[in-house]
Structures are given as structure tokens and as C-alpha cells.
Short mmCIF file of C-alpha atoms in Angstrom, two decimals:
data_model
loop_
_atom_site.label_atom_id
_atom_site.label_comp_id
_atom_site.label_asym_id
_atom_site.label_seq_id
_atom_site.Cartn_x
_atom_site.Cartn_y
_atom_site.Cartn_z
CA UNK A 128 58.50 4.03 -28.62
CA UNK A 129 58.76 4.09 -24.63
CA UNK A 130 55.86 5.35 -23.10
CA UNK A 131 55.76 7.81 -20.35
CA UNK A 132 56.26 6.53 -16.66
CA UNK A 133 52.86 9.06 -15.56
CA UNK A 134 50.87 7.49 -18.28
CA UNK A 135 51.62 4.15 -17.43
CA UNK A 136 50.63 5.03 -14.03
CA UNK A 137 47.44 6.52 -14.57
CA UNK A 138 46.43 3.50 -17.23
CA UNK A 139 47.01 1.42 -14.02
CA UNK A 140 44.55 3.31 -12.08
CA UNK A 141 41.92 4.01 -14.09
CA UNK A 142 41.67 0.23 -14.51
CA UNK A 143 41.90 -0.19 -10.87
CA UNK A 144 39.01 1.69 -10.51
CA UNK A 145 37.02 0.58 -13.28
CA UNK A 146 37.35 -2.91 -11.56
CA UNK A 147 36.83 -1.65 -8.70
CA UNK A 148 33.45 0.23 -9.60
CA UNK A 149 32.14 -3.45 -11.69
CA UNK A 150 32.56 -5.45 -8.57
CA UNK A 151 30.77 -2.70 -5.96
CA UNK A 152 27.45 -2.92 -8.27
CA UNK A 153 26.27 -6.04 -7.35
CA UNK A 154 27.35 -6.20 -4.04
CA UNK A 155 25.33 -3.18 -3.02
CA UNK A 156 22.82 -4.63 -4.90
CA UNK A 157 22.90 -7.71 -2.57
CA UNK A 158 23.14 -5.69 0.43
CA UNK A 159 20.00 -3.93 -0.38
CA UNK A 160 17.85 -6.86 -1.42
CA UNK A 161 18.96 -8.64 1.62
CA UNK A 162 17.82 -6.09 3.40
CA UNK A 163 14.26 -5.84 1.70
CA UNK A 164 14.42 -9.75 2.37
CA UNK A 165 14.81 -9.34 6.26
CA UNK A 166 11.81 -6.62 6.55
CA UNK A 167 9.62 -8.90 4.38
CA UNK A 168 10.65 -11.93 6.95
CA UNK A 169 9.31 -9.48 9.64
CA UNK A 170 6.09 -8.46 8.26
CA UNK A 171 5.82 -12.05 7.40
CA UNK A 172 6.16 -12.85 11.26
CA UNK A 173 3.97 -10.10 12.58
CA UNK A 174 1.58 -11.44 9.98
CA UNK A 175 1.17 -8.54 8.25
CA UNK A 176 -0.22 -10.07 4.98
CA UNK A 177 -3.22 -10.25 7.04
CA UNK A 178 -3.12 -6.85 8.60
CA UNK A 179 -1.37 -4.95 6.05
CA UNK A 180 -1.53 -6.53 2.96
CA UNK A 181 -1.63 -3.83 0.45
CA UNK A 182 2.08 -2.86 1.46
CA UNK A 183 3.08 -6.56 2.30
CA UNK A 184 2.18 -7.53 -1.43
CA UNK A 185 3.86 -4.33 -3.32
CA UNK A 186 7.18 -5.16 -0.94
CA UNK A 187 7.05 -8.87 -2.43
CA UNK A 188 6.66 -7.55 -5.99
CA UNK A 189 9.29 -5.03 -5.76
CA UNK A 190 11.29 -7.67 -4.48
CA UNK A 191 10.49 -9.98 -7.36
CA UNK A 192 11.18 -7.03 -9.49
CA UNK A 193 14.39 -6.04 -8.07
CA UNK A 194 15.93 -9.51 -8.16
CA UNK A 195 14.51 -9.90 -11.80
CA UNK A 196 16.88 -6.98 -12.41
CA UNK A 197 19.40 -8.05 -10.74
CA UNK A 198 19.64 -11.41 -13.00
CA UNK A 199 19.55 -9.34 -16.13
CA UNK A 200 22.45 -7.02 -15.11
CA UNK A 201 20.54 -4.10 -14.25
CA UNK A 202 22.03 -2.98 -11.26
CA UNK A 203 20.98 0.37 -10.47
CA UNK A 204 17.62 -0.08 -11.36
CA UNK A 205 17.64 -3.18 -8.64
CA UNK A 206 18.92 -1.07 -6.08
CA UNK A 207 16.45 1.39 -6.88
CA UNK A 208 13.83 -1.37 -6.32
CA UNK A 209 15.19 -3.08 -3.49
CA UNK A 210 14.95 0.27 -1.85
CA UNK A 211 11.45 0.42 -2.57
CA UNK A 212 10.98 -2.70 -1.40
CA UNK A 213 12.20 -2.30 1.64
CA UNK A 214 10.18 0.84 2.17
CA UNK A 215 6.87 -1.00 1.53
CA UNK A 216 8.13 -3.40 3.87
CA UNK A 217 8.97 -1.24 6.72
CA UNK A 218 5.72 0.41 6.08
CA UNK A 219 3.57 -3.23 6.36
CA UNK A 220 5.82 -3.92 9.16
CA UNK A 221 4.96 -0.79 10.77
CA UNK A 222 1.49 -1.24 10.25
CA UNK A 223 1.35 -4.58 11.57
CA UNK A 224 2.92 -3.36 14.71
CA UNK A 225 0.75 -0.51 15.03
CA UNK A 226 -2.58 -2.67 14.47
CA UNK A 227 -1.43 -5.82 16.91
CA UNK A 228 -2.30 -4.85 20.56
CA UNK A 229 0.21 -7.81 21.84
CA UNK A 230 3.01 -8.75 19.08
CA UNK A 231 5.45 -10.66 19.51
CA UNK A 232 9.48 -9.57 19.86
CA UNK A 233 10.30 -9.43 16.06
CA UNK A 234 13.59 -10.68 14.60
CA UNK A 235 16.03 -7.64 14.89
CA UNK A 236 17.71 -7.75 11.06
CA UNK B 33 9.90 -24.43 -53.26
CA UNK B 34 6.98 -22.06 -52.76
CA UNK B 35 9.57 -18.83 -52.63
CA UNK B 36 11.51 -20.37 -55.90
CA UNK B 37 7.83 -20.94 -58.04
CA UNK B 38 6.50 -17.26 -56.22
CA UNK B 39 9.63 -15.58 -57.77
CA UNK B 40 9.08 -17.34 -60.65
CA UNK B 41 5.49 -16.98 -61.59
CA UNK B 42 5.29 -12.63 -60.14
CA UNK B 43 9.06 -12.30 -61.10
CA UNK B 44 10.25 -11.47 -57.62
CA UNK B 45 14.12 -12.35 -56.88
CA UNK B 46 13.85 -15.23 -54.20
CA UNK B 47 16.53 -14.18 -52.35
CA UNK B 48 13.84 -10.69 -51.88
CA UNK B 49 11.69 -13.05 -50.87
CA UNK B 50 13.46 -14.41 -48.06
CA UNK B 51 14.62 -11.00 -47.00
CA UNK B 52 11.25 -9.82 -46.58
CA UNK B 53 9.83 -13.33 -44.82
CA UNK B 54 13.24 -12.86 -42.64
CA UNK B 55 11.80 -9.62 -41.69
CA UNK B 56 8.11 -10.35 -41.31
CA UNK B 57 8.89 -12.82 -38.77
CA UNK B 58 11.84 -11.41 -37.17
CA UNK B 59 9.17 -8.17 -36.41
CA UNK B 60 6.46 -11.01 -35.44
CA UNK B 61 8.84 -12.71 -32.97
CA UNK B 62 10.04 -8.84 -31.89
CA UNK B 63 6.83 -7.46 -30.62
CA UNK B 64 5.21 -8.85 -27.56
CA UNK B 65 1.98 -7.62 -25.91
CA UNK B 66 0.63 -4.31 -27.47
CA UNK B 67 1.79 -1.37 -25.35
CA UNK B 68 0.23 2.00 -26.49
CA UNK B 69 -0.84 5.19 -24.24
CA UNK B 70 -4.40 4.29 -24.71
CA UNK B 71 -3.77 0.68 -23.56
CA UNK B 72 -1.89 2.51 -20.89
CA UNK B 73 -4.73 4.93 -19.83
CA UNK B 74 -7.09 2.23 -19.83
CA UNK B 75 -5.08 0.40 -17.16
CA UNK B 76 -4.80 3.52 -15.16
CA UNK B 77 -8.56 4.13 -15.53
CA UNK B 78 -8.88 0.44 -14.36
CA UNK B 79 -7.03 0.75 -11.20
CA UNK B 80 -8.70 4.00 -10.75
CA UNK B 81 -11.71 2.24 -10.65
CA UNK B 82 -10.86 -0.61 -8.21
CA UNK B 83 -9.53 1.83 -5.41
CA UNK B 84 -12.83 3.84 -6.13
CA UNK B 85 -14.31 0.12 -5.59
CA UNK B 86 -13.05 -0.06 -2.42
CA UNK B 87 -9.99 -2.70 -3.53
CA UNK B 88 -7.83 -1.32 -1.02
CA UNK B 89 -10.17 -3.28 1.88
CA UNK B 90 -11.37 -5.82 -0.67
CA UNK B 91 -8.97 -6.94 -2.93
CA UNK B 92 -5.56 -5.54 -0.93
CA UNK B 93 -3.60 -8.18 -2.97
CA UNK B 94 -5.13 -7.90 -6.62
CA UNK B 95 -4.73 -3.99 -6.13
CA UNK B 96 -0.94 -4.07 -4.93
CA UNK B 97 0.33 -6.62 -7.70
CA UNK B 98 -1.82 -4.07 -10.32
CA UNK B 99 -0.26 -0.71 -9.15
CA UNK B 100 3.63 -2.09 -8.97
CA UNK B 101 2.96 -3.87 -12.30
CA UNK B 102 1.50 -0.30 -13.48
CA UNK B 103 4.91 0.93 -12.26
CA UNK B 104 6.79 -1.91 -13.61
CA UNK B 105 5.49 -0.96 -17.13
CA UNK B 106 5.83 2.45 -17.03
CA UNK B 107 9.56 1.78 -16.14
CA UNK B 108 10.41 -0.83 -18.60
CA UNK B 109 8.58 1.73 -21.30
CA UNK B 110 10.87 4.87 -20.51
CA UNK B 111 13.71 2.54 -20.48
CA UNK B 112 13.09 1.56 -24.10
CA UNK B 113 11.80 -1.80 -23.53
CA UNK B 114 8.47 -2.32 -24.93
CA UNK B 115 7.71 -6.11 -24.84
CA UNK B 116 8.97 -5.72 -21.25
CA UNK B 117 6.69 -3.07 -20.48
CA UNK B 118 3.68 -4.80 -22.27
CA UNK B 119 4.19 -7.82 -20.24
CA UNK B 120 3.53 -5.80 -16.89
CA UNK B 121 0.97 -3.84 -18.58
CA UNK B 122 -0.85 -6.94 -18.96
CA UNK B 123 -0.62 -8.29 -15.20
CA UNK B 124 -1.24 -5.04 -14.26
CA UNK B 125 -4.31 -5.21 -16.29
CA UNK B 126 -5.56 -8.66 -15.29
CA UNK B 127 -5.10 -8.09 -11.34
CA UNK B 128 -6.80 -5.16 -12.00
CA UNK B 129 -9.98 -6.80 -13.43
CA UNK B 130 -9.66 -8.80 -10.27
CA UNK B 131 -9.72 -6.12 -7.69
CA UNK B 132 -12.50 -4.74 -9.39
CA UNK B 133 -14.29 -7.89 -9.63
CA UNK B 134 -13.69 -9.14 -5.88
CA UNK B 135 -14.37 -5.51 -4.71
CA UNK B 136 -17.74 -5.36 -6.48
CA UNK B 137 -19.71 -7.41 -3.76
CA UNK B 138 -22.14 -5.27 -1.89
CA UNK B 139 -20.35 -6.65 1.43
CA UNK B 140 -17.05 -4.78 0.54
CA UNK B 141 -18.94 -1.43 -0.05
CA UNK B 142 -20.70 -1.74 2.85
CA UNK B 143 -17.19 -2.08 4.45
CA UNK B 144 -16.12 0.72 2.46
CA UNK B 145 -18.48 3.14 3.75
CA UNK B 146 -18.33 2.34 7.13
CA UNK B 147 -14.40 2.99 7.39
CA UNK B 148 -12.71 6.32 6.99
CA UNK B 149 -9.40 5.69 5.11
CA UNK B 150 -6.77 5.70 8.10
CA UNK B 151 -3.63 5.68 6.63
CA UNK B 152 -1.48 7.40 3.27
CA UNK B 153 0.89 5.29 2.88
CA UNK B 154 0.24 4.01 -0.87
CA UNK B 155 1.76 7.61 -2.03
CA UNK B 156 3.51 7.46 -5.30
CA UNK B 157 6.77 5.73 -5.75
CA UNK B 158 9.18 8.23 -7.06
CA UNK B 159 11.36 5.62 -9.38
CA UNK B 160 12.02 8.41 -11.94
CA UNK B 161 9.00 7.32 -13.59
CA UNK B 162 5.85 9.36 -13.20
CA UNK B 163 3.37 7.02 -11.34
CA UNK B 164 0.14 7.89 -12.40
CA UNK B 165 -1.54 4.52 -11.22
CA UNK B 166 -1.14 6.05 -7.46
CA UNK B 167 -3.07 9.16 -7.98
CA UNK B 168 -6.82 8.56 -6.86
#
């Protein structure tokens, strides 16, 4: 039995896409924890474990988190926690900044 | 064999036997930490306690690692996992003990009361998860 020429077609896309859509996962995923990674680098260098520690530490454990996901195939839910990550770690950075009368130039990510 | 002369002696099929060790062990090797809403509330109540303690000044550290384990847990329990979500619960327990216990010196409430609080910024975490750990 010959199959139709618009089936064939649309088979052909849909796996297109579904390849497409496995391969985007864990590159966003990447993008996001490397992201979370850079912030954490600049709190590190404005020292803000010192000055801002409470948000410096939940950054690092979302981090943790969001990589542990990451390994076990979760990759929405290590997006969702590299984003939180990166929050905290805008927030210690922030914080840092705010608290240092004469920082330094930070890295620009 | 124990399972043959058991089956034997009570007139048990061994093979029933072995179904029901298989199972006994399969359920022991299943379950990790214990993970129930009272375990759950206590941990809450614990954290509560350490921010009332002043952790936030004292124990900054012991209090952030307790509060995203909290999270973690409450996560990994509405996501079906509950050996997961025991594991956290116990971290979250343990560095909670700690921020209480390193924010119990008299130094750190003195530092307490002489500092207003001067910033927000350990609102809840909106993960889809209600994060009950934040409220103080």
C-alpha cells in the first residue's frame, strides 16, 4: 500500500521537530546555569559571602540543585533552578555592591 | 534452607515465602528518610525558630542551606519523589538545628536587637511549590 506524499511529509516534520525540541532542553539548560555560574563568580569577587551571605549561600545551593537536575534529565526543573540561582546571585551581588564603599570593577559576564 | 524447613514445619509454599521476603526488602530498600507533614511542619517550625533567633545575622549560612533544602523537599515531594524529598528534609533539618544553635549566643541577640532588618530580599521562591519555610 503506497502511502500518501502529505503524510510522508508531515511524518518528516514532526520528527524534525521532536529532535529539534530534545536537543534545545539541555542547551538552555546550560545557558542558564552558566549564567548562574558567572553571577556566583561575581559575588564571589566582591566577596559577598562575607557581606551577603544569606543570598550568596541559597545561589550556591540552587546551583548545586539545578545541576543535580540537570544530571538526572530533569530539564525544566534545572532551568527553573538555575533561574533562581541566578536571582539569589544577582541579589548577593547587588548587595555586596551596595554595602562596599570602594569595590572593585567586577567581571562583566 | 530456613524458607524450605519454615514452609515445611507452618505449611507455607516456599516459593510464598520468597515472594513476601522479595517484598519486605524490596519496600526496606524503597523507602529512604521518613517524610510526613508533621516531619514537615516540624522543619518549618525549626526554621521559624532560627530566623526568630536572629540566624539571618548569626548563622547566614546554616539558615540559607535550611530554607533551599526546605524548598528542595517540598519540590521533590509534589513531584512524587519521596526518598528524594526526605533526603532534603533531613539537611534542611540538620542546618536548621545549626542556625538555631550558633544563633543562640547572647552576642548574636544582642546584634539582633541593635539592627533593624534592612533588606527583603529572602521573599519566597515561587518554584510552583508553596514555600512555607520563607514566611516569618
Amino acid at each position: 500500500m503506497k502511502r500518501p506524499r502529505r503524510w510522508k511529509w508531515l511524518s518528516l516534520g514532526s520528527t524534525c521537530i521532536c529532535l529539534l525540541l530534545s536537543g534545545c532542553g539541555p542547551v538552555l539548560v546550560q545557558s542558564s546555569i552558566q549564567q548562574a555560574e558567572l553571577q556566583l563568580e561575581r559575588a564571589d569577587y566582591l566577596g559577598a559571602a562575607e557581606i551577603s551571605p544569606f543570598e550568596y549561600f541559597q545561589a550556591v545551593e540552587y546551583l548545586a540543585k539545578a545541576r543535580q537536575e540537570m544530571t538526572d534529565g530533569d530539564f525544566e526543573d534545572a532551568r527553573l533552578l538555575a533561574e533562581i540561582a541566578l536571582a539569589r546571585a544577582v541579589a548577593a551581588v547587588a548587595r555586596a555592591q551596595q554595602q562596599t564603599p570602594y569595590y572593585p570593577v567586577a567581571p562583566t559576564p | 534452607m530456613t524458607g524450605y524447613k519454615l514452609g515445611k514445619t507452618v505449611g507455607i509454599p516456599m516459593e510464598r515465602i520468597l515472594v513476601i521476603w522479595a517484598m519486605s526488602l524490596g519496600s526496606v530498600l524503597a523507602c529512604g528518610p521518613a517524610l510526613s507533614p508533621p516531619h514537615m511542619a516540624s522543619v518549618q517550625l525549626s526554621i521559624h525558630q532560627a530566623k526568630q533567633l536572629g540566624a539571618r545575622r548569626c548563622a547566614p549560612q546554616a539558615l540559607a542551606i535550611a530554607v533551599s533544602q526546605y524548598q528542595f523537599a517540598q519540590l521533590e515531594a509534589q513531584q512524587g519523589f519521596p526518598s528524594r524529598a526526605g533526603n532534603h528534609l533531613w539537611q534542611a533539618e540538620r542546618h536548621a538545628l545549626a542556625a538555631q544553635l550558633l544563633s543562640a549566643d547572647n552576642l548574636c541577640t544582642a546584634v539582633r536587637r541593635e539592627s533593624a532588618p534592612t533588606s527583603n530580599s529572602d521573599t519566597p521562591v515561587n518554584l510552583g511549590a508553596p514555600t512555607g519555610a520563607e514566611e516569618s
